[in-house]
C-alpha cells in the first residue's frame, strides 16, 4: 500500500472574465493550498476500484479519481489497475477543490507506482482534460490560474507568505456551474461588502459572491459577521462556495472564531482551523 495526501485550496482572488466558446468563462484566480488534506491509499489490483465511506461521494465513473485513472490509461495505452481507498477530510460542494486535488494526486501516484515517468507537462495535459482546477494540484504553490483555470503560473514573491485561517461551511453545497450561470441577473445584497480586501499587499476578492449570495443570502450575512469578529484581517467566499473563510492574526483567534460561529450562527456548521500555504 502507498499513501498520498491531496490538499484543499482556497481562492484568495477570483475574477470572472469573458465567456468562452467552449461554455466556460475565462478567469483570473490567485490560488493557495491549505493544510487540510484527503488521503488516498493505492494497492495494485486486478481491476480499478474506488472505495470511500463518506456518504454522498460517488465511487463510480463520475468520481474525478476514476476519471483521472481513465485519462492516465489513454496515455498509457493499457489498464492502470489500482484499488484506491479515499478518506475524505475535505467536504465536497465546498469550493475547496477536494475532488480536483484527489484527481491530480491520483495522476501523480499512478505515474510513480507504475513507473511511467511522464513529465510534468504530460501530467498537466491529462489534468487539464479532467477539470479546470486539477492542474494546480500537481504543484500546489501559490499560483495565478488563468484561461478556464488550467493555465498555472506560480507567484514566487508569495512563496513564503502564510496565514492562520478559519473555514466555515453550512450543510448545503453550491454547484459550480450554477454559480457561474447565476452571474447574469445577480444583484448586490444590501449591507454586504464585495470590494477587494487587502492583506499583506494581497488583494482578496471573489466575483462569484454576488451570484451565490443572491441564491443563498445567509452566506452574505455570515461573511459580514466574520468581518466584524476580533482579529479578522479579511473574510471571503472560497471558489463557488459554500465555504467562507477568514484570515486571522493568530491561530487562537481562528479557533475562537470557529467556536463563535457554531454558537452564534449555526451549530451544525463544519469548521476548520489551519494554515494557508503551510511551509515545509
mmCIF file of C-alpha atoms in Angstrom:
data_model
loop_
_atom_site.group_PDB
_atom_site.id
_atom_site.type_symbol
_atom_site.label_atom_id
_atom_site.label_comp_id
_atom_site.label_asym_id
_atom_site.label_seq_id
_atom_site.Cartn_x
_atom_site.Cartn_y
_atom_site.Cartn_z
ATOM 1 C CA UNK A 1 0.000 0.000 0.000
ATOM 2 C CA UNK A 2 1.169 3.504 -0.851
ATOM 3 C CA UNK A 3 -0.475 6.549 0.759
ATOM 4 C CA UNK A 4 -0.689 10.027 -0.755
ATOM 5 C CA UNK A 5 -2.130 13.305 0.539
ATOM 6 C CA UNK A 6 -4.348 15.637 -1.515
ATOM 7 C CA UNK A 7 -4.553 19.207 -0.142
ATOM 8 C CA UNK A 8 -7.512 21.572 -0.216
ATOM 9 C CA UNK A 9 -7.234 25.051 -1.731
ATOM 10 C CA UNK A 10 -8.763 28.449 -1.312
ATOM 11 C CA UNK A 11 -9.129 31.183 -3.871
ATOM 12 C CA UNK A 12 -7.557 34.304 -2.438
ATOM 13 C CA UNK A 13 -8.861 36.094 -5.508
ATOM 14 C CA UNK A 14 -11.333 35.043 -8.197
ATOM 15 C CA UNK A 15 -12.146 37.346 -11.095
ATOM 16 C CA UNK A 16 -14.543 36.279 -13.825
ATOM 17 C CA UNK A 17 -13.667 37.482 -17.303
ATOM 18 C CA UNK A 18 -15.313 36.817 -20.685
ATOM 19 C CA UNK A 19 -17.470 33.834 -21.656
ATOM 20 C CA UNK A 20 -15.623 31.303 -23.810
ATOM 21 C CA UNK A 21 -16.814 29.462 -26.899
ATOM 22 C CA UNK A 22 -16.483 26.150 -25.018
ATOM 23 C CA UNK A 23 -19.085 27.313 -22.487
ATOM 24 C CA UNK A 24 -16.617 28.068 -19.696
ATOM 25 C CA UNK A 25 -15.579 31.528 -18.505
ATOM 26 C CA UNK A 26 -12.081 32.929 -18.631
ATOM 27 C CA UNK A 27 -10.952 33.527 -15.063
ATOM 28 C CA UNK A 28 -8.080 35.122 -13.181
ATOM 29 C CA UNK A 29 -7.570 33.285 -9.880
ATOM 30 C CA UNK A 30 -4.994 33.503 -7.112
ATOM 31 C CA UNK A 31 -4.987 30.042 -5.579
ATOM 32 C CA UNK A 32 -3.273 28.725 -2.439
ATOM 33 C CA UNK A 33 -3.233 25.350 -0.723
ATOM 34 C CA UNK A 34 -4.293 24.592 2.835
ATOM 35 C CA UNK A 35 -3.031 22.084 5.379
ATOM 36 C CA UNK A 36 -6.419 20.322 5.159
ATOM 37 C CA UNK A 37 -5.942 17.071 3.210
ATOM 38 C CA UNK A 38 -7.702 14.000 1.847
ATOM 39 C CA UNK A 39 -5.827 10.687 1.996
ATOM 40 C CA UNK A 40 -5.608 8.176 -0.848
ATOM 41 C CA UNK A 41 -4.274 4.628 -0.400
ATOM 42 C CA UNK A 42 -3.213 2.781 -3.569
ATOM 43 C CA UNK A 43 -2.930 -1.001 -3.939
ATOM 44 C CA UNK A 44 -2.041 -2.952 -7.072
ATOM 45 C CA UNK A 45 -5.132 -4.872 -8.125
ATOM 46 C CA UNK A 46 -6.701 -6.911 -10.906
ATOM 47 C CA UNK A 47 -9.207 -4.155 -11.613
ATOM 48 C CA UNK A 48 -9.641 -0.465 -10.850
ATOM 49 C CA UNK A 49 -11.838 0.041 -7.797
ATOM 50 C CA UNK A 50 -12.534 3.179 -5.746
ATOM 51 C CA UNK A 51 -13.632 2.817 -2.126
ATOM 52 C CA UNK A 52 -14.912 5.687 0.008
ATOM 53 C CA UNK A 53 -17.162 5.505 3.049
ATOM 54 C CA UNK A 54 -18.149 9.196 3.072
ATOM 55 C CA UNK A 55 -21.904 9.465 2.401
ATOM 56 C CA UNK A 56 -22.722 11.178 -0.882
ATOM 57 C CA UNK A 57 -19.322 10.636 -2.506
ATOM 58 C CA UNK A 58 -19.769 8.557 -5.681
ATOM 59 C CA UNK A 59 -17.327 5.732 -6.340
ATOM 60 C CA UNK A 60 -18.283 5.119 -9.969
ATOM 61 C CA UNK A 61 -17.010 6.631 -13.221
ATOM 62 C CA UNK A 62 -18.366 10.061 -12.220
ATOM 63 C CA UNK A 63 -15.742 10.470 -9.468
ATOM 64 C CA UNK A 64 -12.752 12.557 -10.563
ATOM 65 C CA UNK A 65 -10.368 9.935 -9.151
ATOM 66 C CA UNK A 66 -11.747 7.352 -11.571
ATOM 67 C CA UNK A 67 -11.732 9.937 -14.360
ATOM 68 C CA UNK A 68 -8.056 10.542 -13.605
ATOM 69 C CA UNK A 69 -7.327 6.823 -13.935
ATOM 70 C CA UNK A 70 -9.155 6.734 -17.280
ATOM 71 C CA UNK A 71 -7.274 9.792 -18.550
ATOM 72 C CA UNK A 72 -3.982 8.205 -17.486
ATOM 73 C CA UNK A 73 -4.928 4.996 -19.309
ATOM 74 C CA UNK A 74 -5.466 6.922 -22.550
ATOM 75 C CA UNK A 75 -1.813 7.989 -22.479
ATOM 76 C CA UNK A 76 -0.539 4.683 -21.084
ATOM 77 C CA UNK A 77 -2.340 2.567 -23.664
ATOM 78 C CA UNK A 78 -3.288 -0.111 -21.166
ATOM 79 C CA UNK A 79 -5.126 -0.532 -17.877
ATOM 80 C CA UNK A 80 -3.697 1.079 -14.740
ATOM 81 C CA UNK A 81 -5.191 -1.378 -12.266
ATOM 82 C CA UNK A 82 -5.454 0.049 -8.757
ATOM 83 C CA UNK A 83 -7.633 -0.386 -5.699
ATOM 84 C CA UNK A 84 -7.912 3.105 -4.253
ATOM 85 C CA UNK A 85 -9.262 3.892 -0.796
ATOM 86 C CA UNK A 86 -10.223 7.552 -0.452
ATOM 87 C CA UNK A 87 -10.525 9.094 3.016
ATOM 88 C CA UNK A 88 -12.364 12.406 2.694
ATOM 89 C CA UNK A 89 -11.473 15.210 5.061
ATOM 90 C CA UNK A 90 -12.230 17.985 2.546
ATOM 91 C CA UNK A 91 -16.004 18.449 2.259
ATOM 92 C CA UNK A 92 -17.451 18.255 -1.235
ATOM 93 C CA UNK A 93 -19.517 21.043 -2.814
ATOM 94 C CA UNK A 94 -17.447 23.397 -0.689
ATOM 95 C CA UNK A 95 -15.341 25.400 -3.155
ATOM 96 C CA UNK A 96 -12.179 23.865 -1.671
ATOM 97 C CA UNK A 97 -11.140 21.757 -4.666
ATOM 98 C CA UNK A 98 -11.196 18.385 -2.926
ATOM 99 C CA UNK A 99 -12.240 16.381 -5.979
ATOM 100 C CA UNK A 100 -9.732 18.163 -8.202
ATOM 101 C CA UNK A 101 -6.938 17.561 -5.690
ATOM 102 C CA UNK A 102 -7.823 13.869 -5.457
ATOM 103 C CA UNK A 103 -7.664 13.602 -9.267
ATOM 104 C CA UNK A 104 -4.292 15.356 -9.547
ATOM 105 C CA UNK A 105 -2.726 13.246 -6.810
ATOM 106 C CA UNK A 106 -4.084 10.118 -8.485
ATOM 107 C CA UNK A 107 -2.245 11.057 -11.686
ATOM 108 C CA UNK A 108 0.996 11.653 -9.771
ATOM 109 C CA UNK A 109 0.602 8.485 -7.703
ATOM 110 C CA UNK A 110 -0.096 6.149 -10.618
ATOM 111 C CA UNK A 111 2.760 7.701 -12.587
ATOM 112 C CA UNK A 112 5.125 6.864 -9.709
ATOM 113 C CA UNK A 113 3.669 3.442 -8.860
ATOM 114 C CA UNK A 114 3.698 2.150 -12.438
ATOM 115 C CA UNK A 115 6.975 3.893 -13.235
ATOM 116 C CA UNK A 116 5.834 5.551 -16.450
ATOM 117 C CA UNK A 117 7.831 8.710 -15.683
ATOM 118 C CA UNK A 118 5.509 11.039 -17.557
ATOM 119 C CA UNK A 119 6.819 14.607 -17.481
ATOM 120 C CA UNK A 120 5.173 17.474 -15.641
ATOM 121 C CA UNK A 121 3.922 18.786 -18.993
ATOM 122 C CA UNK A 122 2.358 15.418 -19.880
ATOM 123 C CA UNK A 123 0.671 15.154 -16.495
ATOM 124 C CA UNK A 124 -0.543 18.750 -16.864
ATOM 125 C CA UNK A 125 -2.243 17.879 -20.160
ATOM 126 C CA UNK A 126 -4.008 14.930 -18.518
ATOM 127 C CA UNK A 127 -5.021 17.089 -15.551
ATOM 128 C CA UNK A 128 -6.440 19.856 -17.763
ATOM 129 C CA UNK A 129 -8.579 17.294 -19.597
ATOM 130 C CA UNK A 130 -10.154 16.241 -16.275
ATOM 131 C CA UNK A 131 -11.087 19.667 -14.873
ATOM 132 C CA UNK A 132 -10.099 23.320 -14.693
ATOM 133 C CA UNK A 133 -8.690 23.226 -11.125
ATOM 134 C CA UNK A 134 -6.853 19.913 -11.444
ATOM 135 C CA UNK A 135 -3.516 21.199 -12.890
ATOM 136 C CA UNK A 136 -2.928 23.478 -9.884
ATOM 137 C CA UNK A 137 -2.686 20.497 -7.541
ATOM 138 C CA UNK A 138 0.219 18.924 -9.426
ATOM 139 C CA UNK A 139 2.422 21.572 -7.761
ATOM 140 C CA UNK A 140 0.189 23.460 -5.307
ATOM 141 C CA UNK A 141 2.295 26.531 -4.567
ATOM 142 C CA UNK A 142 0.545 29.911 -4.568
ATOM 143 C CA UNK A 143 -0.250 30.457 -8.230
ATOM 144 C CA UNK A 144 -2.135 32.644 -10.659
ATOM 145 C CA UNK A 145 -4.528 30.487 -12.675
ATOM 146 C CA UNK A 146 -5.941 31.854 -15.931
ATOM 147 C CA UNK A 147 -7.722 30.599 -19.030
ATOM 148 C CA UNK A 148 -10.533 28.478 -17.604
ATOM 149 C CA UNK A 149 -8.194 27.904 -14.646
ATOM 150 C CA UNK A 150 -5.863 25.377 -16.258
ATOM 151 C CA UNK A 151 -3.023 27.817 -17.043
ATOM 152 C CA UNK A 152 -0.997 27.823 -13.824
ATOM 153 C CA UNK A 153 1.814 30.274 -13.079
ATOM 154 C CA UNK A 154 3.486 30.184 -9.628
ATOM 155 C CA UNK A 155 3.883 33.539 -7.881
ATOM 156 C CA UNK A 156 7.425 33.391 -6.427
ATOM 157 C CA UNK A 157 7.076 36.558 -4.355
ATOM 158 C CA UNK A 158 4.293 34.894 -2.335
ATOM 159 C CA UNK A 159 6.112 31.592 -1.830
ATOM 160 C CA UNK A 160 6.884 32.348 1.818
ATOM 161 C CA UNK A 161 3.599 34.052 2.676
ATOM 162 C CA UNK A 162 1.341 32.211 5.102
ATOM 163 C CA UNK A 163 -1.595 32.952 7.393
ATOM 164 C CA UNK A 164 -3.851 31.382 10.017
ATOM 165 C CA UNK A 165 -7.298 30.667 8.582
ATOM 166 C CA UNK A 166 -10.725 29.514 9.703
ATOM 167 C CA UNK A 167 -13.218 27.885 7.345
ATOM 168 C CA UNK A 168 -16.958 27.582 7.930
ATOM 169 C CA UNK A 169 -19.350 25.626 5.730
ATOM 170 C CA UNK A 170 -23.083 25.046 6.076
ATOM 171 C CA UNK A 171 -24.729 21.690 5.465
ATOM 172 C CA UNK A 172 -25.563 22.622 1.872
ATOM 173 C CA UNK A 173 -23.133 22.838 -1.046
ATOM 174 C CA UNK A 174 -23.102 25.024 -4.149
ATOM 175 C CA UNK A 175 -22.868 23.783 -7.727
ATOM 176 C CA UNK A 176 -20.037 25.497 -9.617
ATOM 177 C CA UNK A 177 -21.969 25.618 -12.934
ATOM 178 C CA UNK A 178 -24.971 27.197 -11.178
ATOM 179 C CA UNK A 179 -22.726 29.817 -9.563
ATOM 180 C CA UNK A 180 -21.418 30.918 -12.962
ATOM 181 C CA UNK A 181 -24.849 30.707 -14.568
ATOM 182 C CA UNK A 182 -26.251 32.946 -11.834
ATOM 183 C CA UNK A 183 -23.842 35.780 -12.679
ATOM 184 C CA UNK A 184 -26.410 37.155 -15.085
ATOM 185 C CA UNK A 185 -29.092 38.918 -13.101
ATOM 186 C CA UNK A 186 -27.277 38.662 -9.766
ATOM 187 C CA UNK A 187 -27.683 41.670 -7.500
ATOM 188 C CA UNK A 188 -25.750 43.166 -4.618
ATOM 189 C CA UNK A 189 -27.149 42.385 -1.188
ATOM 190 C CA UNK A 190 -27.731 45.483 0.873
ATOM 191 C CA UNK A 191 -25.174 45.798 3.639
ATOM 192 C CA UNK A 192 -22.739 43.264 2.150
ATOM 193 C CA UNK A 193 -19.222 44.302 1.115
ATOM 194 C CA UNK A 194 -17.990 42.978 -2.231
ATOM 195 C CA UNK A 195 -14.973 45.269 -2.687
ATOM 196 C CA UNK A 196 -11.425 43.907 -2.633
ATOM 197 C CA UNK A 197 -9.835 43.498 0.801
ATOM 198 C CA UNK A 198 -6.074 43.837 1.210
ATOM 199 C CA UNK A 199 -3.898 41.643 3.431
ATOM 200 C CA UNK A 200 -0.088 41.940 3.272
ATOM 201 C CA UNK A 201 -0.408 43.554 -0.145
ATOM 202 C CA UNK A 202 -2.627 40.743 -1.487
ATOM 203 C CA UNK A 203 -5.999 41.857 -2.851
ATOM 204 C CA UNK A 204 -8.746 39.420 -1.931
ATOM 205 C CA UNK A 205 -11.967 39.445 -3.951
ATOM 206 C CA UNK A 206 -14.446 36.871 -5.271
ATOM 207 C CA UNK A 207 -16.664 37.913 -8.170
ATOM 208 C CA UNK A 208 -18.888 34.849 -7.731
ATOM 209 C CA UNK A 209 -20.147 36.157 -4.390
ATOM 210 C CA UNK A 210 -22.909 38.233 -5.979
ATOM 211 C CA UNK A 211 -24.300 35.190 -7.783
ATOM 212 C CA UNK A 212 -24.084 32.810 -4.826
ATOM 213 C CA UNK A 213 -25.256 35.313 -2.208
ATOM 214 C CA UNK A 214 -28.291 36.112 -4.398
ATOM 215 C CA UNK A 215 -29.345 32.458 -4.147
ATOM 216 C CA UNK A 216 -28.069 31.888 -0.593
ATOM 217 C CA UNK A 217 -28.338 35.240 1.254
ATOM 218 C CA UNK A 218 -27.298 33.678 4.550
ATOM 219 C CA UNK A 219 -23.756 33.327 3.207
ATOM 220 C CA UNK A 220 -23.548 37.067 2.641
ATOM 221 C CA UNK A 221 -24.774 37.728 6.170
ATOM 222 C CA UNK A 222 -22.244 35.281 7.597
ATOM 223 C CA UNK A 223 -19.413 36.896 5.650
ATOM 224 C CA UNK A 224 -20.245 40.271 7.179
ATOM 225 C CA UNK A 225 -20.487 38.698 10.636
ATOM 226 C CA UNK A 226 -16.997 37.223 10.192
ATOM 227 C CA UNK A 227 -15.572 40.600 9.182
ATOM 228 C CA UNK A 228 -16.762 42.047 12.490
ATOM 229 C CA UNK A 229 -15.022 39.453 14.676
ATOM 230 C CA UNK A 230 -11.802 40.120 16.628
ATOM 231 C CA UNK A 231 -8.555 39.514 14.752
ATOM 232 C CA UNK A 232 -10.147 39.044 11.320
ATOM 233 C CA UNK A 233 -7.997 40.564 8.573
ATOM 234 C CA UNK A 234 -10.279 39.569 5.674
ATOM 235 C CA UNK A 235 -13.278 37.313 5.010
ATOM 236 C CA UNK A 236 -14.398 35.883 1.695
ATOM 237 C CA UNK A 237 -16.193 33.033 -0.007
ATOM 238 C CA UNK A 238 -13.846 30.418 -1.496
ATOM 239 C CA UNK A 239 -14.455 29.495 -5.125
ATOM 240 C CA UNK A 240 -18.132 28.931 -5.835
ATOM 241 C CA UNK A 241 -18.844 28.268 -2.152
ATOM 242 C CA UNK A 242 -20.425 27.261 0.050
ATOM 243 C CA UNK A 243 -17.334 27.645 2.254
ATOM 244 C CA UNK A 244 -16.480 31.031 3.733
ATOM 245 C CA UNK A 245 -13.052 31.749 5.163
ATOM 246 C CA UNK A 246 -11.420 34.363 7.338
ATOM 247 C CA UNK A 247 -7.734 35.188 7.631
ATOM 248 C CA UNK A 248 -6.806 35.995 11.222
ATOM 249 C CA UNK A 249 -3.827 37.422 13.050
ATOM 250 C CA UNK A 250 -3.268 34.317 15.194
ATOM 251 C CA UNK A 251 -4.321 30.637 15.293
ATOM 252 C CA UNK A 252 -6.011 31.301 18.640
ATOM 253 C CA UNK A 253 -8.259 33.939 17.022
ATOM 254 C CA UNK A 254 -9.148 31.459 14.281
ATOM 255 C CA UNK A 255 -10.163 28.867 16.886
ATOM 256 C CA UNK A 256 -12.230 31.405 18.802
ATOM 257 C CA UNK A 257 -13.975 32.451 15.597
ATOM 258 C CA UNK A 258 -14.853 28.854 14.725
ATOM 259 C CA UNK A 259 -16.369 28.329 18.163
ATOM 260 C CA UNK A 260 -18.305 31.598 17.970
ATOM 261 C CA UNK A 261 -19.654 30.710 14.521
ATOM 262 C CA UNK A 262 -21.133 27.462 15.828
ATOM 263 C CA UNK A 263 -22.545 29.204 18.883
ATOM 264 C CA UNK A 264 -23.984 32.276 17.152
ATOM 265 C CA UNK A 265 -24.666 31.282 13.526
ATOM 266 C CA UNK A 266 -25.407 27.573 13.174
ATOM 267 C CA UNK A 267 -24.472 24.712 15.489
ATOM 268 C CA UNK A 268 -24.332 22.305 12.514
ATOM 269 C CA UNK A 269 -21.580 24.235 10.701
ATOM 270 C CA UNK A 270 -18.494 22.346 9.551
ATOM 271 C CA UNK A 271 -15.450 24.320 10.671
ATOM 272 C CA UNK A 272 -11.706 24.008 10.207
ATOM 273 C CA UNK A 273 -8.807 25.998 11.636
ATOM 274 C CA UNK A 274 -5.467 25.731 9.898
ATOM 275 C CA UNK A 275 -2.886 27.432 7.721
ATOM 276 C CA UNK A 276 -2.841 28.921 4.246
ATOM 277 C CA UNK A 277 0.286 27.961 2.273
ATOM 278 C CA UNK A 278 1.863 25.910 5.084
ATOM 279 C CA UNK A 279 5.633 25.925 4.904
ATOM 280 C CA UNK A 280 7.629 22.691 4.606
#
